[in-house]
Coordinates of C-alpha atoms in Angstrom, one line a residue:
M1 CA 38.9 38.5 125.4
R2 CA 42.7 39.0 125.2
A3 CA 45.1 41.8 124.7
A4 CA 47.6 42.0 121.9
V5 CA 49.7 44.5 120.0
N6 CA 49.5 45.3 116.3
R7 CA 52.4 46.1 114.0
T8 CA 52.2 49.8 114.7
G9 CA 52.6 49.1 118.4
H10 CA 49.1 50.0 119.5
P11 CA 47.2 47.8 122.0
I12 CA 44.4 46.0 120.4
I13 CA 41.5 44.0 121.9
L14 CA 40.5 40.8 120.2
A15 CA 37.0 39.7 121.0
V16 CA 34.5 37.4 119.5
P17 CA 31.0 38.7 120.2
A18 CA 28.0 36.5 120.3
S19 CA 26.8 37.8 117.0
G20 CA 30.0 36.5 115.3
A21 CA 30.8 39.9 114.0
R22 CA 34.2 40.0 112.1
R23 CA 37.1 42.2 113.1
V24 CA 38.4 44.5 110.3
G25 CA 41.6 46.0 111.5
A26 CA 43.3 48.3 113.9
V27 CA 41.3 51.5 114.3
S28 CA 42.5 54.6 116.0
S29 CA 39.5 56.5 117.1
G30 CA 40.7 59.1 119.5
S31 CA 41.9 58.6 123.1
E32 CA 39.0 56.2 123.8
A33 CA 39.7 53.8 121.0
S34 CA 43.5 54.3 120.9
G35 CA 44.1 51.7 118.2
A36 CA 41.5 49.2 119.5
L37 CA 40.4 46.5 117.2
F38 CA 36.6 46.7 116.7
D39 CA 34.2 44.2 115.2
V40 CA 32.2 45.3 112.3
G41 CA 29.0 45.3 114.3
T42 CA 30.2 47.9 116.7
L43 CA 32.5 49.9 114.4
H44 CA 29.9 52.4 113.3
A45 CA 28.5 53.0 116.8
R46 CA 32.0 53.6 118.2
T47 CA 33.4 55.8 115.4
S48 CA 30.3 57.9 114.7
R49 CA 30.7 59.9 117.9
A50 CA 32.2 63.4 117.9
P51 CA 35.7 63.3 116.5
R52 CA 38.6 63.3 118.9
E53 CA 42.2 63.9 118.2
P54 CA 44.0 60.6 117.6
A55 CA 47.4 60.2 119.1
L56 CA 50.0 57.5 119.1
V57 CA 49.6 55.4 122.2
A58 CA 52.7 54.0 123.9
P59 CA 52.8 50.2 123.5
P60 CA 52.9 48.1 126.6
P61 CA 56.3 47.4 128.3
D62 CA 56.3 43.8 127.3
A63 CA 55.9 44.6 123.5
P64 CA 58.9 43.7 121.3
L65 CA 61.7 46.2 121.4
A66 CA 61.2 47.0 117.7
V67 CA 57.6 48.0 118.5
R68 CA 58.4 50.0 121.6
M69 CA 61.1 51.9 119.7
R70 CA 58.9 52.8 116.7
P71 CA 59.3 56.6 116.1
A72 CA 56.5 58.7 117.5
T73 CA 57.4 61.8 115.6
L74 CA 59.1 62.7 112.3
D75 CA 62.1 63.9 114.3
E76 CA 62.7 60.3 115.4
V77 CA 62.6 58.8 112.0
V78 CA 66.1 57.6 110.9
G79 CA 67.0 57.5 107.2
Q80 CA 64.8 58.3 104.2
E81 CA 66.0 61.9 104.2
H82 CA 65.1 62.1 100.4
L83 CA 61.4 61.7 101.3
L84 CA 61.3 64.0 104.3
V85 CA 62.8 67.3 102.9
A86 CA 60.9 70.4 103.7
G87 CA 57.8 70.7 101.5
S88 CA 57.8 67.1 100.4
P89 CA 54.4 65.4 100.1
L90 CA 55.2 63.0 102.9
R91 CA 56.2 65.6 105.4
R92 CA 53.2 67.8 104.5
L93 CA 50.8 64.8 105.1
V94 CA 52.4 64.3 108.6
E95 CA 52.7 67.9 109.7
D96 CA 49.5 69.4 108.2
P97 CA 46.3 68.0 109.7
D98 CA 44.3 69.6 106.9
A99 CA 46.5 68.2 104.1
T100 CA 44.6 66.0 101.7
G101 CA 47.5 64.7 99.7
P102 CA 47.4 61.8 97.3
S103 CA 47.3 58.1 98.2
L104 CA 50.7 56.6 98.7
L105 CA 52.6 53.5 97.7
L106 CA 55.6 52.9 100.0
W107 CA 58.0 50.6 98.3
G108 CA 61.1 49.5 100.2
P109 CA 63.0 46.7 101.8
P110 CA 62.0 45.3 105.2
G111 CA 62.8 47.4 108.2
S112 CA 63.2 50.6 106.2
G113 CA 60.3 52.5 107.9
K114 CA 57.2 51.9 105.7
T115 CA 54.8 51.1 108.7
T116 CA 56.3 53.9 110.8
L117 CA 55.6 56.5 108.1
A118 CA 52.1 55.2 107.5
S119 CA 51.4 55.4 111.2
L120 CA 52.7 58.9 111.6
I121 CA 50.4 60.0 108.7
G122 CA 47.4 58.2 110.0
H123 CA 47.6 59.4 113.6
G124 CA 47.5 63.1 112.8
P125 CA 44.7 65.3 114.0
R126 CA 41.2 64.7 112.7
R127 CA 42.3 61.4 111.1
R128 CA 41.3 57.9 111.7
F129 CA 43.9 55.1 111.1
V130 CA 42.9 51.7 109.9
E131 CA 45.4 49.0 109.3
L132 CA 44.7 45.9 107.3
S133 CA 47.0 43.1 106.3
A134 CA 46.8 42.0 102.7
V135 CA 47.5 38.4 103.9
T136 CA 44.3 38.1 105.9
A137 CA 41.9 40.8 104.7
G138 CA 39.3 40.1 102.1
V139 CA 37.0 42.2 99.9
K140 CA 34.3 42.3 102.6
D141 CA 36.8 43.7 105.1
L142 CA 37.6 46.5 102.6
R143 CA 34.0 47.3 102.0
D144 CA 33.3 47.5 105.7
V145 CA 36.2 49.9 106.3
I146 CA 35.2 52.0 103.3
A147 CA 31.6 52.2 104.5
A148 CA 32.8 53.4 107.9
A149 CA 35.1 55.9 106.3
A150 CA 32.2 57.4 104.3
R151 CA 30.4 58.0 107.6
E152 CA 33.4 59.5 109.3
R153 CA 34.0 61.8 106.4
Q154 CA 30.6 63.4 107.0
S155 CA 31.8 64.3 110.5
G156 CA 35.0 65.9 109.2
R157 CA 37.4 63.1 109.9
R158 CA 39.5 61.5 107.1
T159 CA 40.3 57.8 107.2
V160 CA 43.8 56.7 106.4
L161 CA 43.7 53.1 105.3
F162 CA 47.1 51.4 105.6
V163 CA 47.4 48.0 103.7
D164 CA 50.6 46.2 104.6
E165 CA 52.1 43.9 102.0
V166 CA 49.7 45.3 99.4
H167 CA 51.4 43.2 96.7
R168 CA 49.5 40.2 98.1
F169 CA 46.2 41.7 97.3
S170 CA 44.5 40.1 94.4
K171 CA 43.3 42.1 91.4
T172 CA 39.7 41.7 92.7
Q173 CA 40.7 43.2 96.1
Q174 CA 42.6 46.1 94.4
D175 CA 39.6 46.7 92.2
A176 CA 37.3 47.0 95.2
L177 CA 39.6 49.7 96.6
L178 CA 39.6 51.8 93.5
P179 CA 36.4 53.8 93.9
A180 CA 37.1 54.9 97.5
V181 CA 40.6 56.0 96.5
E182 CA 39.4 57.9 93.4
N183 CA 36.6 59.6 95.3
G184 CA 38.8 60.5 98.3
V185 CA 36.7 58.4 100.8
V186 CA 40.0 57.0 102.1
T187 CA 43.6 58.1 101.9
F188 CA 45.2 54.9 100.9
I189 CA 48.7 53.9 101.9
G190 CA 50.1 50.7 100.6
A191 CA 53.3 49.2 101.8
T192 CA 55.2 46.6 99.7
T193 CA 58.6 45.1 99.4
E194 CA 57.9 44.1 95.8
N195 CA 58.1 46.3 92.7
P196 CA 54.6 47.8 92.5
T197 CA 54.8 47.9 88.7
F198 CA 54.4 44.1 88.7
S199 CA 52.1 43.6 91.7
V200 CA 49.8 46.6 91.8
I201 CA 47.1 47.2 89.1
S202 CA 47.7 50.1 86.8
P203 CA 44.6 52.1 87.8
L204 CA 45.6 52.0 91.5
L205 CA 49.2 52.9 90.5
S206 CA 48.0 55.9 88.5
R207 CA 46.0 57.2 91.5
S208 CA 48.9 56.8 94.0
L209 CA 52.2 58.6 94.6
L210 CA 55.0 56.0 94.5
L211 CA 57.7 56.7 97.1
T212 CA 60.7 54.5 97.2
L213 CA 62.4 53.9 100.5
R214 CA 66.1 53.0 100.7
P215 CA 67.8 50.4 102.9
L216 CA 69.1 52.1 106.0
T217 CA 72.8 52.8 106.0
E218 CA 75.2 51.4 108.6
A219 CA 75.3 54.8 110.2
D220 CA 71.5 54.8 110.4
I221 CA 71.4 51.3 112.0
R222 CA 73.9 52.5 114.6
V223 CA 71.6 55.4 115.5
V224 CA 68.7 53.1 115.9
V225 CA 70.7 50.7 118.1
R226 CA 72.2 53.3 120.3
R227 CA 68.9 55.0 120.8
A228 CA 67.3 51.7 121.8
L229 CA 70.1 51.1 124.4
A230 CA 69.5 54.4 126.1
D231 CA 65.9 55.3 125.6
P232 CA 63.4 54.6 128.5
R233 CA 61.1 53.0 125.9
G234 CA 63.9 50.6 125.1
L235 CA 66.6 49.0 127.3
D236 CA 66.9 52.2 129.3
G237 CA 70.7 51.9 129.9
R238 CA 70.4 48.5 131.6
V239 CA 73.0 47.0 129.2
T240 CA 75.8 48.4 127.1
L241 CA 77.1 47.1 123.7
A242 CA 80.7 46.4 123.2
P243 CA 82.1 48.2 120.1
E244 CA 82.9 45.0 118.2
A245 CA 79.5 43.6 119.1
E246 CA 77.9 46.8 117.7
D247 CA 79.9 46.4 114.5
H248 CA 78.7 42.7 114.2
L249 CA 75.1 43.6 114.9
V250 CA 75.1 46.4 112.3
R251 CA 76.6 44.0 109.7
L252 CA 74.0 41.3 110.5
A253 CA 71.1 43.8 110.2
A254 CA 71.9 44.5 106.5
G255 CA 70.0 47.7 106.5
D256 CA 66.9 46.4 108.4
A257 CA 66.2 48.3 111.6
R258 CA 63.6 45.8 112.8
R259 CA 66.1 43.0 112.5
A260 CA 68.8 45.0 114.3
L261 CA 66.5 45.7 117.3
T262 CA 65.3 42.0 117.3
Y263 CA 68.8 40.8 117.5
L264 CA 69.7 43.4 120.1
E265 CA 66.8 42.4 122.3
A266 CA 67.7 38.7 122.1
A267 CA 71.4 39.3 122.8
A268 CA 70.6 41.6 125.8
A269 CA 68.2 39.0 127.2
S270 CA 70.8 36.2 127.0
A271 CA 73.9 38.1 127.9
P272 CA 75.4 36.9 131.2
S273 CA 76.5 40.4 132.1
A274 CA 75.5 44.0 131.5
V275 CA 77.9 44.2 128.7
V276 CA 76.7 42.6 125.5
D277 CA 79.7 41.2 123.6
V278 CA 80.1 39.9 120.1
A279 CA 79.6 36.3 121.3
D280 CA 76.2 37.3 122.7
V281 CA 75.2 38.8 119.4
A282 CA 76.4 35.8 117.4
R283 CA 74.4 33.4 119.6
A284 CA 71.3 35.6 119.3
A285 CA 71.5 36.0 115.5
D286 CA 73.1 32.7 114.6
R287 CA 73.9 34.1 111.1
A288 CA 72.9 36.9 108.8
L289 CA 69.9 36.1 106.7
P290 CA 70.3 37.3 103.1
R291 CA 67.7 39.7 101.9
Y292 CA 66.1 37.5 99.3
D293 CA 62.5 36.6 98.2
R294 CA 62.2 33.7 95.9
D295 CA 59.1 35.1 94.4
G296 CA 59.9 38.8 94.3
D297 CA 62.4 41.4 93.2
Q298 CA 65.4 39.9 95.0
H299 CA 64.9 36.6 93.2
Y300 CA 65.4 38.4 89.8
D301 CA 67.9 41.0 90.9
V302 CA 70.3 38.6 92.4
A303 CA 69.9 36.1 89.6
S304 CA 70.6 38.9 87.1
A305 CA 73.7 39.9 89.1
L306 CA 75.0 36.3 89.0
I307 CA 74.6 36.0 85.3
K308 CA 76.1 39.5 84.6
S309 CA 79.0 38.7 86.9
V310 CA 79.8 35.5 85.0
R311 CA 79.4 37.3 81.7
G312 CA 81.8 39.9 83.0
S313 CA 84.3 37.2 84.0
D314 CA 84.3 38.3 87.7
V315 CA 84.6 35.0 89.4
D316 CA 84.5 36.3 92.9
A317 CA 81.3 38.4 92.4
A318 CA 79.6 35.5 90.7
L319 CA 80.4 33.2 93.6
H320 CA 79.1 35.8 96.1
Y321 CA 75.7 35.9 94.3
L322 CA 75.6 32.2 94.0
A323 CA 76.1 31.9 97.7
R324 CA 73.4 34.4 98.4
M325 CA 70.9 32.4 96.3
L326 CA 71.9 29.1 97.9
E327 CA 71.7 30.4 101.5
A328 CA 68.3 31.9 100.8
G329 CA 66.9 28.6 99.6
E330 CA 66.8 29.2 95.9
D331 CA 65.9 26.2 93.8
P332 CA 69.3 25.0 92.5
R333 CA 67.7 23.8 89.3
F334 CA 66.7 27.4 88.5
I335 CA 70.4 28.4 88.9
A336 CA 71.6 25.5 86.7
R337 CA 69.1 26.4 83.9
R338 CA 70.3 30.0 83.9
L339 CA 73.9 28.7 83.5
V340 CA 72.9 26.5 80.6
I341 CA 71.4 29.5 78.8
L342 CA 74.5 31.6 79.6
A343 CA 76.8 29.0 78.1
S344 CA 75.3 29.5 74.6
E345 CA 74.4 33.1 75.0
D346 CA 77.6 34.6 76.3
I347 CA 80.3 32.0 75.6
G348 CA 79.2 30.0 72.6
L349 CA 82.0 28.5 70.5
A350 CA 84.7 30.6 72.2
D351 CA 84.8 27.6 74.5
P352 CA 82.8 24.7 73.0
T353 CA 83.1 22.8 76.4
A354 CA 81.1 25.5 78.3
L355 CA 77.7 24.1 77.3
Q356 CA 78.9 20.6 78.2
T357 CA 79.9 21.9 81.6
A358 CA 76.7 23.7 82.2
V359 CA 74.5 20.8 81.0
A360 CA 76.5 18.4 83.2
A361 CA 76.0 20.6 86.2
F362 CA 72.2 20.7 85.5
H363 CA 72.1 16.9 85.5
A364 CA 74.3 16.6 88.5
V365 CA 72.1 19.0 90.5
A366 CA 69.1 16.9 89.6
F367 CA 70.4 13.6 91.0
I368 CA 72.6 15.0 93.8
G369 CA 70.6 17.7 95.4
L370 CA 71.6 20.2 98.1
P371 CA 73.8 20.8 99.9
E372 CA 76.4 18.9 97.8
A373 CA 75.0 20.2 94.6
G374 CA 76.3 23.7 95.6
L375 CA 79.8 22.4 94.8
T376 CA 78.7 21.4 91.3
L377 CA 77.1 24.9 90.8
A378 CA 80.3 26.6 92.1
H379 CA 82.3 24.4 89.7
A380 CA 80.2 25.5 86.8
V381 CA 80.1 29.2 87.8
I382 CA 83.9 29.3 88.0
A383 CA 84.4 27.5 84.7
L384 CA 82.0 29.7 82.9
A385 CA 83.3 32.9 84.4
L386 CA 86.9 32.0 83.4
A387 CA 85.9 30.9 79.9
P388 CA 86.5 33.3 76.9
K389 CA 83.4 35.2 76.1
S390 CA 81.5 35.6 72.8
N391 CA 78.0 36.5 71.9
A392 CA 78.5 35.6 68.3
V393 CA 75.9 32.7 68.5
T394 CA 73.4 35.1 70.0
R395 CA 74.0 37.7 67.3
A396 CA 73.9 35.1 64.6
L397 CA 70.5 33.8 65.6
S398 CA 69.1 37.3 66.1
A399 CA 70.2 38.4 62.6
A400 CA 68.7 35.3 61.0
V401 CA 65.4 35.8 62.9
D402 CA 65.3 39.4 61.8
D403 CA 65.5 38.4 58.2
V404 CA 62.7 35.8 58.6
R405 CA 60.5 38.4 60.3
A406 CA 61.2 40.8 57.6
G407 CA 59.8 38.4 55.0
L408 CA 63.2 37.2 53.6
A409 CA 62.2 33.6 53.6
G410 CA 62.2 32.4 49.9
P411 CA 61.4 29.0 48.7
V412 CA 63.8 26.2 49.5
P413 CA 66.1 25.5 46.5
P414 CA 64.7 22.6 44.5
H415 CA 67.7 20.4 44.8
L416 CA 67.5 20.6 48.7
R417 CA 63.8 19.6 48.9
D418 CA 62.6 16.2 50.2
A419 CA 62.9 13.6 47.5
H420 CA 62.1 10.3 49.3
Y421 CA 58.6 9.8 47.9
P422 CA 57.6 8.7 44.4
G423 CA 57.1 11.5 41.9
A424 CA 59.5 13.8 43.7
A425 CA 62.0 13.7 40.8
R426 CA 59.2 14.6 38.4
L427 CA 58.7 17.8 40.4
G428 CA 62.4 18.5 40.3
H429 CA 62.8 17.9 44.0
G430 CA 66.3 16.7 44.9
V431 CA 67.4 16.8 41.3
G432 CA 71.0 18.0 41.1
Y433 CA 71.8 17.6 44.8
R434 CA 75.4 16.5 45.4
Y435 CA 76.2 14.5 48.5
P436 CA 79.2 16.2 50.3
H437 CA 80.5 12.9 51.7
D438 CA 81.1 11.7 48.1
E439 CA 83.4 14.6 47.3
P440 CA 87.0 15.2 48.2
G441 CA 87.2 17.3 51.4
G442 CA 83.5 16.8 52.0
I443 CA 82.6 20.3 50.6
V444 CA 80.4 20.9 47.6
A445 CA 80.0 24.4 46.0
Q446 CA 76.2 24.4 45.6
Q447 CA 73.4 26.7 46.7
Y448 CA 72.0 26.1 50.2
A449 CA 70.4 29.4 51.1
P450 CA 67.1 30.6 49.5
D451 CA 67.4 32.9 46.5
G452 CA 68.4 36.4 47.6
L453 CA 70.2 35.2 50.8
E454 CA 73.1 33.4 49.2
D455 CA 75.6 36.0 50.5
R456 CA 74.1 36.4 54.0
E457 CA 76.7 35.9 56.8
Y458 CA 74.9 35.5 60.1
Y459 CA 77.7 34.0 62.2
R460 CA 80.6 36.3 62.7
P461 CA 83.0 34.7 65.2
T462 CA 85.1 36.8 67.4
D463 CA 88.9 36.4 67.8
R464 CA 88.6 35.1 71.4
G465 CA 89.2 31.6 72.5
A466 CA 88.4 28.8 70.1
E467 CA 86.5 31.2 67.8
A468 CA 89.8 32.6 66.6
E469 CA 90.6 29.3 64.9
L470 CA 87.0 28.7 63.9
G471 CA 86.9 32.0 62.3
E472 CA 89.7 31.2 59.9
R473 CA 88.1 27.9 59.1
L474 CA 84.8 29.6 58.4
R475 CA 86.4 32.0 56.0
R476 CA 87.8 29.0 54.0
L477 CA 84.5 27.2 54.0
R478 CA 82.6 30.2 52.7
R479 CA 85.1 30.7 49.9
A480 CA 84.7 27.1 48.9
L481 CA 80.9 27.0 49.2
R482 CA 80.5 30.1 47.1
A483 CA 83.0 29.1 44.4
I484 CA 81.8 29.9 40.9
S485 CA 83.1 26.6 39.5
A486 CA 80.5 23.9 39.1
E487 CA 83.1 21.3 39.9
P488 CA 83.4 20.0 43.5
T489 CA 85.6 22.3 45.4
A490 CA 87.6 21.4 48.6
P491 CA 88.8 24.0 51.1
A492 CA 92.4 25.0 50.8
D493 CA 93.4 22.8 53.8
A494 CA 91.4 19.8 52.7
R495 CA 92.9 16.4 53.5
P496 CA 92.3 13.0 51.9
P497 CA 89.1 11.4 53.3
E498 CA 91.0 8.8 55.2
E499 CA 93.1 11.4 56.9
A500 CA 90.1 13.6 57.6
E501 CA 88.4 10.7 59.4
S502 CA 91.5 10.2 61.5
R503 CA 91.4 13.7 63.0
T504 CA 90.6 13.8 66.6
A505 CA 87.7 15.6 68.3
E506 CA 90.3 18.0 69.7
D507 CA 91.3 18.9 66.2
R508 CA 87.7 19.5 65.1
Y509 CA 86.6 21.3 68.2
P510 CA 89.8 23.0 69.6
R511 CA 89.6 24.0 73.2
A512 CA 90.1 27.5 74.4
K513 CA 93.8 28.3 74.9

């Protein structure tokens, strides 16, 4: 048998009985249980006694600072004022022991108070608090807790089931929870750092009140840190924090109270004197870890911010988001693929070299790898952010697709049809087709689009970058292609074939000025 502490700061007993019964979670069952972790075989015997008033139990003195400083009352909660106003569902659930409010989904970043709020609700009078981790709990664990909750309900005690990281629950596990939530057997509280819309099944979402927690402000983090320095549960005045060290600690915390207290505890333990300075904090924290989850919201939010910053030509913001992604361990190939897409979607022919730059960066990343590939990505990000912008390519394809989906897809004109097989001419396929390279200027006034779409103009270049010159050339081409004369028609600026062949690629594909 050994002692431990769960995330809510309550002492737990881990035991493996001879029967091999499984443990199911932290259970607060009055002053006797006080958050003990019972095996399934003894759970009913322990919790079917006369109800007692559960209370938050002080964690042991050797528990982590973040656990020891977990708020024991609503008055100690820092931040989330928008959820704790008078009469709010959350405050009513905490303050009113008879409240039977809805199940809750607490969505917010790490260290914003999700576990604290769940614990305060669950440890109210006539309530039994059970904490499960979605990482380790299975369907059988859920059923065991629900069965015990049904028995407790008969004796007048409500079970508050707290599932941490509920986004990791499978659909099957969430389905197993539904009947107990719908029938009020348990008051369910799920905590998640991911958008519940994508990770929680719709039936469970519809039966729960979604509360969004905000990152703590710098002022909030300062309150948390200063309280930990002075509070007897914390460092009890044994050390002080230099002002510049506090500033650095608050900046490193990035809105995460747990991280702030973890860094503070490490810095205080390693400081050579009773005054913790900025060097002590720097040694303890090493560096700020960007808030980023490669499989969650931050992955998409930061990637979206990178692309929108490049689209908006803000070089500095784009580099900031690139650095965040690289520091968080994002796959550089993912970043490079997004840049290739952007080159066509948001720049297009306003700078014909943009796609070449992005594709070259993608290939370079593939055979160089990190960390050096970060330079290649920065090179591409800067080049694309500085390039003139145009979404004319995007709009052109969208307009053409709209016509096709609307049924405007007539037969291919006979003279454009495949004529390489015997008998094609008898069908009229290819008859009358004029080869542009045989004509002066390489332009032939003949029908290319299906009937009814001859005058459609999908591509409408902007006046930015190279598209300004391309736009003028396009106007001349359209006039020539749609000429009424049956004779071959060259554009107004047509040159003799030999001179046309001598034109450089720079002439044909002018760079952005």
